[in-house]
Coordinates of N, CA, C and O in Angstrom, one line a residue:
X945 N 58.0 -16.7 -29.9 CA 58.9 -15.5 -29.8 C 58.1 -14.2 -29.8 O 57.2 -14.0 -30.6
X946 N 58.4 -13.4 -28.9 CA 57.7 -12.1 -28.7 C 58.3 -11.0 -29.6 O 59.5 -10.9 -29.7
X947 N 57.4 -10.2 -30.2 CA 57.9 -9.1 -31.0 C 58.5 -8.0 -30.1 O 58.1 -7.8 -29.0
X948 N 59.6 -7.4 -30.7 CA 60.2 -6.3 -30.0 C 60.3 -5.1 -31.0 O 60.2 -5.3 -32.2
X949 N 60.6 -3.9 -30.5 CA 60.9 -2.8 -31.4 C 61.9 -3.2 -32.4 O 63.0 -3.8 -32.1
X950 N 61.6 -2.9 -33.7 CA 62.5 -3.2 -34.8 C 62.0 -4.4 -35.6 O 62.4 -4.6 -36.7
X951 N 61.2 -5.3 -34.9 CA 60.7 -6.4 -35.6 C 59.5 -6.0 -36.6 O 58.8 -5.1 -36.3
X952 N 59.4 -6.7 -37.6 CA 58.3 -6.5 -38.6 C 57.1 -7.2 -38.1 O 57.1 -8.4 -37.7
X953 N 56.0 -6.5 -38.0 CA 54.7 -7.1 -37.6 C 54.2 -8.0 -38.8 O 54.2 -7.6 -40.0
X954 N 53.9 -9.3 -38.5 CA 53.4 -10.2 -39.6 C 52.1 -9.7 -40.1 O 51.4 -8.8 -39.6
X955 N 51.6 -10.3 -41.2 CA 50.3 -10.0 -41.8 C 49.3 -10.4 -40.7 O 49.3 -11.6 -40.3
X956 N 48.4 -9.5 -40.3 CA 47.4 -9.7 -39.3 C 46.1 -9.7 -40.0 O 45.6 -8.7 -40.5
X957 N 45.4 -10.9 -40.0 CA 44.1 -10.9 -40.6 C 43.0 -10.5 -39.6 O 43.0 -10.9 -38.4
X958 N 42.2 -9.5 -40.0 CA 41.1 -8.9 -39.2 C 39.8 -8.9 -39.9 O 39.7 -9.4 -41.1
X959 N 38.8 -8.3 -39.3 CA 37.5 -8.1 -40.0 C 37.1 -6.7 -39.8 O 37.4 -6.0 -38.8
X960 N 36.4 -6.2 -40.8 CA 35.8 -4.8 -40.7 C 34.5 -5.0 -39.8 O 34.1 -6.1 -39.5
X961 N 33.9 -3.9 -39.5 CA 32.6 -4.0 -38.7 C 31.5 -4.6 -39.5 O 30.5 -5.0 -38.9
X962 N 31.7 -4.7 -40.8 CA 30.7 -5.3 -41.7 C 31.0 -6.8 -41.8 O 30.3 -7.5 -42.6
X963 N 32.0 -7.3 -41.2 CA 32.4 -8.7 -41.2 C 33.2 -9.1 -42.4 O 33.5 -10.3 -42.6
X964 N 33.7 -8.1 -43.2 CA 34.5 -8.4 -44.3 C 36.0 -8.7 -43.9 O 36.5 -8.0 -43.0
X965 N 36.6 -9.6 -44.5 CA 38.0 -9.9 -44.2 C 38.9 -8.8 -44.6 O 38.7 -8.2 -45.7
X966 N 39.9 -8.5 -43.8 CA 40.9 -7.4 -44.2 C 42.2 -7.8 -43.4 O 42.2 -8.7 -42.7
X967 N 43.2 -7.0 -43.7 CA 44.5 -7.1 -42.9 C 44.9 -5.8 -42.4 O 44.5 -4.7 -42.9
X968 N 45.6 -5.8 -41.3 CA 46.1 -4.6 -40.7 C 46.9 -3.7 -41.6 O 46.8 -2.5 -41.6
X969 N 47.8 -4.4 -42.4 CA 48.7 -3.6 -43.3 C 47.9 -2.7 -44.3 O 48.5 -1.8 -44.8
X970 N 46.7 -3.1 -44.6 CA 45.9 -2.2 -45.5 C 45.6 -0.8 -44.8 O 45.2 0.1 -45.5
X971 N 45.7 -0.7 -43.5 CA 45.4 0.5 -42.8 C 46.7 1.3 -42.4 O 46.6 2.3 -41.8
X972 N 47.9 0.8 -42.9 CA 49.1 1.5 -42.6 C 49.2 2.6 -43.6 O 49.1 2.3 -44.8
X973 N 49.5 3.8 -43.2 CA 49.7 4.9 -44.1 C 51.1 5.0 -44.6 O 51.9 4.1 -44.4
X974 N 51.4 6.2 -45.1 CA 52.8 6.5 -45.5 C 53.7 6.9 -44.4 O 54.9 7.0 -44.5
X975 N 53.1 7.1 -43.2 CA 53.9 7.5 -42.1 C 53.7 6.5 -41.0 O 53.7 5.3 -41.2
X976 N 53.5 7.0 -39.8 CA 53.5 6.2 -38.6 C 52.0 5.8 -38.3 O 51.1 6.6 -38.6
X977 N 51.8 4.6 -37.8 CA 50.4 4.2 -37.4 C 50.4 3.8 -36.0 O 51.2 3.0 -35.5
X978 N 49.5 4.4 -35.2 CA 49.3 4.0 -33.8 C 48.1 3.0 -33.8 O 47.0 3.3 -34.3
X979 N 48.3 1.9 -33.2 CA 47.3 0.8 -33.2 C 46.9 0.6 -31.7 O 47.8 0.1 -30.9
X980 N 45.7 0.9 -31.3 CA 45.2 0.6 -30.0 C 44.5 -0.7 -30.0 O 43.6 -0.9 -30.8
X981 N 44.9 -1.7 -29.2 CA 44.3 -3.0 -29.1 C 43.4 -2.9 -27.8 O 44.0 -3.0 -26.7
X982 N 42.1 -2.8 -28.0 CA 41.2 -2.7 -26.8 C 40.8 -4.1 -26.4 O 40.9 -5.1 -27.2
X983 N 40.4 -4.3 -25.2 CA 39.9 -5.6 -24.7 C 38.7 -6.0 -25.5 O 38.6 -7.1 -26.0
X984 N 37.8 -5.1 -25.5 CA 36.6 -5.2 -26.4 C 36.0 -3.8 -26.4 O 36.4 -2.9 -25.5
X985 N 35.1 -3.5 -27.3 CA 34.7 -2.1 -27.5 C 33.8 -1.6 -26.4 O 33.5 -0.4 -26.3
X986 N 33.3 -2.4 -25.5 CA 32.5 -2.0 -24.4 C 33.2 -1.8 -23.1 O 32.7 -1.4 -22.1
X987 N 34.6 -2.0 -23.2 CA 35.4 -1.8 -22.0 C 35.5 -0.4 -21.6 O 35.9 0.5 -22.4
X988 N 35.1 0.0 -20.4 CA 35.0 1.4 -20.0 C 36.3 2.1 -20.1 O 36.4 3.2 -20.7
X989 N 37.4 1.6 -19.5 CA 38.7 2.4 -19.6 C 39.2 2.4 -21.1 O 39.8 3.4 -21.5
X990 N 38.9 1.3 -21.8 CA 39.4 1.3 -23.3 C 38.6 2.4 -24.1 O 39.2 3.1 -24.9
X991 N 37.4 2.6 -23.8 CA 36.6 3.6 -24.5 C 37.1 5.0 -24.1 O 37.3 5.8 -25.0
X992 N 37.4 5.2 -22.8 CA 37.9 6.5 -22.4 C 39.3 6.8 -23.1 O 39.5 7.9 -23.6
X993 N 40.1 5.8 -23.2 CA 41.4 6.0 -23.8 C 41.3 6.2 -25.3 O 42.0 7.1 -25.9
X994 N 40.4 5.5 -25.9 CA 40.1 5.7 -27.4 C 39.7 7.2 -27.6 O 40.1 7.8 -28.5
X995 N 38.8 7.7 -26.8 CA 38.4 9.1 -26.9 C 39.5 10.1 -26.7 O 39.6 11.1 -27.4
X996 N 40.4 9.7 -25.8 CA 41.6 10.6 -25.6 C 42.5 10.6 -26.8 O 43.0 11.6 -27.2
X997 N 42.7 9.4 -27.4 CA 43.5 9.3 -28.6 C 42.8 10.1 -29.8 O 43.4 10.8 -30.6
X998 N 41.5 9.9 -29.8 CA 40.7 10.6 -30.9 C 40.8 12.1 -30.8 O 40.9 12.8 -31.8
X999 N 40.8 12.6 -29.5 CA 41.0 14.0 -29.3 C 42.4 14.5 -29.8 O 42.6 15.6 -30.2
X1000 N 43.4 13.6 -29.7 CA 44.8 13.9 -30.1 C 45.0 13.6 -31.6 O 46.1 13.8 -32.1
X1001 N 43.9 13.2 -32.3 CA 44.1 12.8 -33.7 C 44.7 13.9 -34.6 O 45.5 13.6 -35.5
X1002 N 44.3 15.1 -34.4 CA 44.8 16.2 -35.2 C 46.3 16.4 -35.0 O 47.1 16.5 -35.9
X1003 N 46.8 16.2 -33.7 CA 48.2 16.3 -33.4 C 48.9 15.1 -34.1 O 50.0 15.3 -34.7
X1004 N 48.3 13.9 -34.0 CA 48.9 12.7 -34.7 C 49.0 13.0 -36.2 O 50.0 12.7 -36.8
X1005 N 48.0 13.5 -36.8 CA 48.0 13.8 -38.2 C 49.1 14.8 -38.6 O 49.8 14.7 -39.6
X1006 N 49.3 15.8 -37.7 CA 50.3 16.8 -38.0 C 51.7 16.2 -37.9 O 52.6 16.6 -38.6
X1007 N 51.8 15.1 -37.1 CA 53.1 14.4 -37.0 C 53.2 13.3 -38.1 O 54.1 12.5 -38.1
X1008 N 52.2 13.2 -39.0 CA 52.2 12.2 -40.1 C 51.8 10.9 -39.7 O 52.1 9.9 -40.3
X1009 N 51.0 10.8 -38.6 CA 50.5 9.5 -38.1 C 49.0 9.3 -38.2 O 48.3 10.3 -38.3
X1010 N 48.6 8.1 -38.3 CA 47.2 7.7 -38.3 C 46.9 6.8 -37.1 O 47.8 6.3 -36.5
X1011 N 45.6 6.7 -36.8 CA 45.2 5.9 -35.7 C 44.3 4.8 -36.2 O 43.4 5.0 -37.0
X1012 N 44.5 3.6 -35.7 CA 43.6 2.4 -36.0 C 43.3 1.7 -34.6 O 44.2 1.7 -33.8
X1013 N 42.1 1.3 -34.5 CA 41.7 0.6 -33.2 C 41.3 -0.8 -33.6 O 40.5 -1.0 -34.5
X1014 N 41.7 -1.8 -32.8 CA 41.4 -3.2 -33.0 C 40.8 -3.7 -31.7 O 41.3 -3.5 -30.6
X1015 N 39.7 -4.4 -31.8 CA 39.0 -5.0 -30.7 C 38.8 -6.5 -30.9 O 38.6 -6.9 -32.1
X1016 N 38.8 -7.3 -29.9 CA 38.5 -8.7 -30.0 C 37.1 -9.0 -30.6 O 37.0 -9.8 -31.4
X1017 N 36.2 -8.2 -30.1 CA 34.8 -8.5 -30.5 C 33.9 -7.2 -30.3 O 34.5 -6.2 -30.0
X1018 N 32.7 -7.4 -30.5 CA 31.6 -6.4 -30.2 C 31.5 -5.4 -31.3 O 31.6 -4.2 -31.1
X1019 N 31.1 -5.8 -32.5 CA 30.9 -4.9 -33.6 C 29.8 -3.9 -33.2 O 29.9 -2.7 -33.6
X1020 N 28.8 -4.3 -32.5 CA 27.7 -3.4 -32.2 C 28.1 -2.4 -31.2 O 27.7 -1.2 -31.3
X1021 N 29.1 -2.7 -30.3 CA 29.6 -1.7 -29.4 C 30.5 -0.7 -30.2 O 30.5 0.5 -29.9
X1022 N 31.3 -1.2 -31.1 CA 32.1 -0.3 -32.0 C 31.2 0.7 -32.8 O 31.5 1.8 -32.9
X1023 N 30.2 0.1 -33.4 CA 29.2 1.0 -34.1 C 28.6 2.1 -33.2 O 28.5 3.2 -33.6
X1024 N 28.3 1.7 -32.0 CA 27.7 2.7 -31.1 C 28.7 3.8 -30.8 O 28.4 5.0 -30.8
X1025 N 30.0 3.4 -30.6 CA 31.0 4.4 -30.3 C 31.2 5.3 -31.5 O 31.3 6.6 -31.3
X1026 N 31.2 4.8 -32.7 CA 31.3 5.6 -33.9 C 30.2 6.6 -34.0 O 30.4 7.8 -34.3
X1027 N 28.9 6.1 -33.8 CA 27.8 7.0 -33.9 C 27.7 8.0 -32.8 O 27.4 9.2 -33.0
X1028 N 27.9 7.6 -31.6 CA 27.8 8.4 -30.4 C 28.8 9.5 -30.3 O 28.5 10.6 -29.9
X1029 N 30.0 9.2 -30.8 CA 31.1 10.2 -30.6 C 31.7 10.7 -32.0 O 32.7 11.4 -32.0
X1030 N 31.1 10.3 -33.1 CA 31.5 10.7 -34.4 C 32.9 10.4 -34.7 O 33.7 11.2 -35.3
X1031 N 33.4 9.2 -34.3 CA 34.8 8.8 -34.5 C 35.1 8.6 -35.9 O 34.4 7.9 -36.7
X1032 N 36.2 9.2 -36.3 CA 36.7 9.1 -37.7 C 38.0 8.3 -37.7 O 39.0 8.8 -38.1
X1033 N 37.9 7.1 -37.1 CA 39.0 6.2 -36.9 C 38.6 4.8 -37.3 O 37.5 4.4 -37.0
X1034 N 39.4 4.1 -38.1 CA 39.1 2.7 -38.4 C 39.0 1.9 -37.1 O 39.9 1.8 -36.3
X1035 N 37.8 1.2 -37.0 CA 37.6 0.3 -35.9 C 37.5 -1.1 -36.5 O 36.6 -1.3 -37.3
X1036 N 38.4 -2.0 -36.1 CA 38.4 -3.3 -36.7 C 38.2 -4.4 -35.6 O 38.4 -4.1 -34.4
X1037 N 37.9 -5.6 -36.1 CA 37.7 -6.7 -35.2 C 38.7 -7.8 -35.4 O 39.2 -8.0 -36.5
X1038 N 39.1 -8.4 -34.3 CA 40.1 -9.5 -34.3 C 39.5 -10.7 -33.5 O 40.0 -11.0 -32.4
X1039 N 38.5 -11.3 -34.0 CA 37.8 -12.4 -33.2 C 38.8 -13.6 -32.9 O 38.6 -14.3 -32.0
X1040 N 39.8 -13.8 -33.8 CA 40.7 -14.9 -33.6 C 41.9 -14.4 -32.8 O 42.9 -15.2 -32.5
X1041 N 42.0 -13.2 -32.3 CA 43.0 -12.6 -31.5 C 44.4 -12.7 -32.2 O 45.4 -12.9 -31.5
X1042 N 44.4 -12.5 -33.5 CA 45.7 -12.6 -34.2 C 46.7 -11.5 -33.8 O 47.9 -11.8 -33.6
X1043 N 46.2 -10.3 -33.7 CA 47.1 -9.2 -33.3 C 47.5 -9.4 -31.9 O 48.7 -9.1 -31.5
X1044 N 46.7 -9.8 -31.0 CA 47.0 -9.9 -29.6 C 48.1 -11.0 -29.4 O 49.0 -10.8 -28.6
X1045 N 48.0 -12.1 -30.2 CA 49.0 -13.1 -30.1 C 50.3 -12.6 -30.7 O 51.4 -12.9 -30.1
X1046 N 50.2 -11.9 -31.8 CA 51.5 -11.4 -32.5 C 52.2 -10.5 -31.6 O 53.4 -10.5 -31.5
X1047 N 51.5 -9.6 -30.8 CA 52.1 -8.7 -29.9 C 52.4 -9.3 -28.6 O 52.9 -8.6 -27.7
X1048 N 52.0 -10.5 -28.4 CA 52.2 -11.2 -27.1 C 51.5 -10.4 -25.9 O 52.2 -10.2 -24.9
X1049 N 50.3 -9.9 -26.2 CA 49.6 -9.1 -25.1 C 49.2 -10.1 -24.1 O 48.6 -11.2 -24.4
X1050 N 49.4 -9.8 -22.8 CA 49.1 -10.7 -21.7 C 47.6 -10.9 -21.5 O 46.8 -10.1 -22.0
X1051 N 47.3 -11.9 -20.8 CA 45.9 -12.2 -20.4 C 45.9 -12.0 -18.9 O 46.8 -12.3 -18.2
X1052 N 44.8 -11.5 -18.4 CA 44.6 -11.3 -17.0 C 44.4 -12.7 -16.3 O 43.5 -13.5 -16.7
X1053 N 45.2 -12.9 -15.3 CA 45.0 -14.2 -14.6 C 44.1 -13.9 -13.4 O 43.9 -12.8 -13.0
X1054 N 43.5 -15.0 -12.9 CA 42.5 -14.8 -11.8 C 43.1 -14.1 -10.6 O 42.5 -13.3 -10.0
X1055 N 44.4 -14.5 -10.3 CA 45.0 -13.8 -9.2 C 45.2 -12.3 -9.4 O 45.3 -11.5 -8.5
X1056 N 45.4 -11.9 -10.7 CA 45.6 -10.5 -11.0 C 44.3 -9.7 -10.7 O 44.4 -8.4 -10.6
X1057 N 43.2 -10.3 -10.7 CA 41.9 -9.5 -10.5 C 42.0 -8.8 -9.1 O 41.4 -7.7 -9.0
X1058 N 42.8 -9.3 -8.2 CA 42.8 -8.6 -6.9 C 44.0 -7.6 -6.7 O 44.0 -6.9 -5.8
X1059 N 44.8 -7.5 -7.7 CA 46.0 -6.6 -7.6 C 45.5 -5.2 -7.9 O 44.7 -5.0 -8.8
X1060 N 46.0 -4.2 -7.1 CA 45.6 -2.8 -7.3 C 45.8 -2.3 -8.7 O 45.0 -1.5 -9.2
X1061 N 46.9 -2.7 -9.4 CA 47.1 -2.2 -10.8 C 46.0 -2.5 -11.7 O 45.7 -1.8 -12.7
X1062 N 45.3 -3.6 -11.4 CA 44.2 -4.1 -12.3 C 43.0 -3.1 -12.2 O 42.3 -2.8 -13.2
X1063 N 42.8 -2.5 -11.0 CA 41.7 -1.6 -10.8 C 42.0 -0.1 -10.8 O 41.1 0.7 -10.7
X1064 N 43.3 0.2 -10.9 CA 43.8 1.6 -10.9 C 43.1 2.5 -11.9 O 42.7 3.6 -11.6
X1065 N 42.9 2.0 -13.1 CA 42.2 2.8 -14.1 C 40.7 2.6 -14.1 O 40.0 3.6 -14.4
X1066 N 40.3 1.4 -13.9 CA 38.9 1.1 -14.1 C 38.0 1.7 -12.9 O 37.0 2.3 -13.2
X1067 N 38.4 1.5 -11.7 CA 37.6 1.8 -10.6 C 37.3 3.3 -10.5 O 36.1 3.7 -10.3
X1068 N 38.2 4.2 -10.7 CA 37.9 5.7 -10.7 C 36.8 6.0 -11.8 O 35.9 6.8 -11.5
X1069 N 37.0 5.5 -12.9 CA 36.0 5.7 -14.0 C 34.6 5.2 -13.6 O 33.6 5.8 -13.8
X1070 N 34.6 4.0 -13.1 CA 33.3 3.4 -12.7 C 32.7 4.2 -11.6 O 31.5 4.5 -11.6
X1071 N 33.4 4.6 -10.6 CA 32.8 5.4 -9.4 C 32.3 6.7 -9.9 O 31.1 7.1 -9.6
X1072 N 33.1 7.4 -10.7 CA 32.6 8.7 -11.3 C 31.4 8.6 -12.1 O 30.5 9.4 -12.1
X1073 N 31.4 7.5 -13.0 CA 30.3 7.4 -13.9 C 29.0 6.9 -13.3 O 27.9 7.3 -13.6
X1074 N 29.1 5.9 -12.4 CA 27.9 5.2 -11.9 C 27.5 5.6 -10.5 O 26.3 5.7 -10.2
X1075 N 28.4 5.9 -9.6 CA 28.1 6.2 -8.3 C 27.8 7.7 -8.1 O 26.9 8.0 -7.3
X1076 N 28.5 8.5 -8.7 CA 28.3 10.0 -8.5 C 27.4 10.5 -9.7 O 26.9 11.6 -9.5
X1077 N 27.3 9.8 -10.8 CA 26.5 10.3 -11.9 C 27.0 11.6 -12.4 O 26.3 12.4 -13.0
X1078 N 28.3 11.9 -12.1 CA 28.9 13.2 -12.5 C 29.5 13.2 -13.8 O 29.7 14.3 -14.4
X1079 N 29.8 12.1 -14.4 CA 30.5 12.1 -15.7 C 29.6 11.6 -16.8 O 28.9 10.5 -16.6
X1080 N 29.5 12.3 -17.8 CA 28.8 11.9 -19.0 C 29.8 11.3 -19.9 O 31.0 11.6 -19.9
X1081 N 29.4 10.3 -20.7 CA 30.3 9.7 -21.7 C 30.1 8.2 -21.7 O 29.0 7.7 -21.5
X1082 N 31.2 7.5 -22.0 CA 31.1 6.1 -22.2 C 30.6 5.4 -21.0 O 30.7 5.8 -19.9
X1083 N 29.9 4.3 -21.3 CA 29.4 3.4 -20.2 C 30.0 2.0 -20.4 O 30.3 1.6 -21.5
X1084 N 30.1 1.3 -19.3 CA 30.6 -0.1 -19.3 C 29.6 -0.9 -20.1 O 28.4 -0.9 -19.9
X1085 N 30.1 -1.6 -21.1 CA 29.3 -2.5 -21.9 C 29.4 -3.9 -21.5 O 30.3 -4.3 -20.8
X1086 N 28.5 -4.7 -22.0 CA 28.6 -6.2 -21.7 C 29.9 -6.7 -22.2 O 30.4 -6.4 -23.3
X1087 N 30.5 -7.6 -21.4 CA 31.8 -8.2 -21.8 C 31.5 -9.2 -23.0 O 30.7 -10.0 -22.9
X1088 N 32.2 -8.9 -24.1 CA 32.1 -9.7 -25.3 C 33.5 -10.2 -25.7 O 34.4 -9.4 -25.7
X1089 N 33.6 -11.4 -26.0 CA 34.9 -12.0 -26.4 C 35.6 -12.6 -25.2 O 35.1 -13.2 -24.4
X1090 N 36.9 -12.3 -25.1 CA 37.8 -12.9 -24.1 C 37.9 -11.9 -22.9 O 38.5 -10.9 -23.0
X1091 N 37.2 -12.3 -21.8 CA 37.2 -11.3 -20.7 C 38.5 -11.2 -20.0 O 38.7 -10.2 -19.2
X1092 N 39.5 -12.1 -20.3 CA 40.8 -12.0 -19.6 C 41.9 -11.3 -20.5 O 43.0 -11.2 -20.1
X1093 N 41.5 -11.0 -21.7 CA 42.5 -10.3 -22.6 C 42.8 -8.9 -22.1 O 41.9 -8.1 -21.8
X1094 N 44.1 -8.6 -22.0 CA 44.5 -7.3 -21.6 C 44.8 -6.4 -22.8 O 45.1 -7.0 -23.9
X1095 N 44.8 -5.1 -22.7 CA 44.9 -4.2 -23.9 C 46.4 -4.0 -24.2 O 47.3 -4.4 -23.4
X1096 N 46.6 -3.2 -25.2 CA 48.0 -2.8 -25.6 C 48.0 -1.7 -26.6 O 46.9 -1.3 -27.1
X1097 N 49.1 -1.3 -27.0 CA 49.3 -0.2 -28.0 C 50.6 -0.4 -28.7 O 51.6 -0.7 -28.0
X1098 N 50.6 -0.3 -30.0 CA 51.8 -0.5 -30.8 C 51.9 0.7 -31.8 O 50.8 1.1 -32.3
X1099 N 53.1 1.2 -32.0 CA 53.3 2.2 -33.0 C 54.2 1.5 -34.1 O 55.2 0.9 -33.8
X1100 N 53.7 1.6 -35.3 CA 54.3 1.0 -36.5 C 54.8 2.1 -37.4 O 54.1 3.1 -37.6
X1101 N 55.9 1.8 -38.0 CA 56.4 2.8 -39.1 C 55.7 2.4 -40.4 O 54.9 1.4 -40.4
X1102 N 56.0 3.1 -41.4 CA 55.4 2.9 -42.7 C 55.6 1.5 -43.3 O 54.8 1.0 -44.1
X1103 N 56.7 0.9 -42.9 CA 57.0 -0.5 -43.4 C 56.3 -1.6 -42.6 O 56.5 -2.8 -42.9
X1104 N 55.7 -1.2 -41.5 CA 55.0 -2.2 -40.6 C 56.0 -2.7 -39.5 O 55.7 -3.7 -38.9
X1105 N 57.1 -2.0 -39.3 CA 58.0 -2.4 -38.2 C 57.5 -1.8 -36.9 O 57.1 -0.7 -36.8
X1106 N 57.7 -2.6 -35.9 CA 57.3 -2.2 -34.5 C 58.3 -1.2 -34.1 O 59.5 -1.5 -34.0
X1107 N 57.8 0.0 -33.7 CA 58.7 1.1 -33.2 C 58.5 1.3 -31.7 O 59.4 1.8 -31.0
X1108 N 57.4 0.9 -31.2 CA 57.0 1.1 -29.8 C 56.0 0.1 -29.5 O 55.0 -0.1 -30.3
X1109 N 56.1 -0.5 -28.3 CA 55.0 -1.5 -27.9 C 54.8 -1.4 -26.4 O 55.7 -1.4 -25.6
X1110 N 53.5 -1.3 -26.1 CA 53.1 -1.2 -24.7 C 52.1 -2.4 -24.5 O 51.1 -2.5 -25.1
X1111 N 52.5 -3.3 -23.6 CA 51.6 -4.4 -23.2 C 51.0 -4.1 -21.9 O 51.6 -3.9 -20.9
X1112 N 49.6 -4.0 -21.9 CA 48.9 -3.7 -20.7 C 49.1 -4.7 -19.6 O 49.1 -5.9 -19.8
X1113 N 49.3 -4.2 -18.3 CA 49.4 -5.1 -17.2 C 48.2 -5.2 -16.3 O 48.1 -5.9 -15.4
X1114 N 47.1 -4.4 -16.7 CA 45.9 -4.4 -16.0 C 44.8 -3.8 -16.8 O 45.0 -3.4 -18.0
X1115 N 43.6 -3.8 -16.3 CA 42.4 -3.2 -17.0 C 42.7 -1.8 -17.4 O 43.1 -1.0 -16.5
X1116 N 42.6 -1.4 -18.7 CA 42.8 0.0 -19.1 C 44.2 0.5 -19.0 O 44.4 1.7 -18.9
X1117 N 45.2 -0.4 -18.9 CA 46.6 0.0 -18.8 C 47.1 0.4 -20.1 O 47.5 -0.5 -20.9
X1118 N 47.2 1.7 -20.4 CA 47.7 2.2 -21.7 C 48.7 3.3 -21.3 O 48.7 3.9 -20.2
X1119 N 49.7 3.6 -22.2 CA 50.6 4.7 -21.9 C 49.8 6.0 -22.0 O 48.9 6.2 -22.7
X1120 N 50.3 7.0 -21.3 CA 49.7 8.4 -21.4 C 49.7 8.8 -22.8 O 50.7 8.6 -23.6
X1121 N 48.7 9.5 -23.3 CA 48.6 10.0 -24.6 C 49.8 10.9 -25.0 O 50.3 10.8 -26.1
X1122 N 50.2 11.7 -24.1 CA 51.4 12.6 -24.3 C 52.6 11.8 -24.6 O 53.5 12.1 -25.4
X1123 N 52.8 10.6 -23.9 CA 53.9 9.8 -24.2 C 53.8 9.2 -25.6 O 54.8 9.0 -26.3
X1124 N 52.6 8.8 -26.0 CA 52.4 8.3 -27.3 C 52.8 9.3 -28.4 O 53.5 9.0 -29.4
X1125 N 52.4 10.6 -28.2 CA 52.7 11.6 -29.1 C 54.2 11.9 -29.2 O 54.8 12.1 -30.3
X1126 N 54.9 11.7 -28.0 CA 56.4 11.9 -28.1 C 57.0 10.7 -28.8 O 58.0 10.9 -29.6
X1127 N 56.5 9.5 -28.6 CA 57.0 8.3 -29.4 C 56.8 8.5 -30.9 O 57.7 8.2 -31.7
X1128 N 55.6 8.9 -31.2 CA 55.3 9.2 -32.7 C 56.3 10.2 -33.2 O 56.8 10.0 -34.3
X1129 N 56.5 11.2 -32.5 CA 57.5 12.3 -32.9 C 58.9 11.7 -33.1 O 59.6 12.0 -34.1
X1130 N 59.3 10.8 -32.2 CA 60.6 10.2 -32.3 C 60.7 9.3 -33.5 O 61.7 9.3 -34.2
X1131 N 59.6 8.6 -33.8 CA 59.6 7.7 -35.0 C 59.7 8.5 -36.3 O 60.4 8.2 -37.2
X1132 N 58.9 9.6 -36.3 CA 58.9 10.5 -37.5 C 60.3 11.1 -37.6 O 60.8 11.3 -38.8
X1133 N 60.9 11.5 -36.5 CA 62.3 12.1 -36.6 C 63.3 11.1 -37.1 O 64.3 11.5 -37.7
X1134 N 63.1 9.8 -36.8 CA 64.1 8.8 -37.2 C 63.9 8.4 -38.6 O 64.8 7.8 -39.2
X1135 N 62.7 8.7 -39.2 CA 62.5 8.2 -40.6 C 63.2 9.0 -41.6 O 63.7 10.1 -41.5

């Protein structure tokens, strides 16, 4: 059964970047929590979106929200992101894909590789970064973990109930950050 808004997220077992066991509920604050589920920490569009969310972190905090990022694998890539961009965001690992299964995040099928929505976010970033050398910032990292896992984003209230859920339909498919801020504001207003 797939989770829907209003459902309580079950206990999700994760790991810290140091390999210690933890659970997602330990990172839920007194307000709203935005959880970005990246494919893996070296995914180019996932990194760009994470940096966009990190730039909006002050706005999130003003709305009483916190940000947590979960990746299937690649602790070394997550550490690189923290060091390179000074991220003050919990980055966690989900090697068993517990969060991904609980949220019923889709997997990329081979036939989907050819669909334009799959490349809509990735290809422009790749072209600007590598072909024109015009963009500084994240680089595509080695694929680690499940190469077919698609990303997602969930907004949880203080009780761990799902208030908003976006299941990615292609590489780097996330809701616009402004839409996330509006959803967070709606959750805070309903509390």
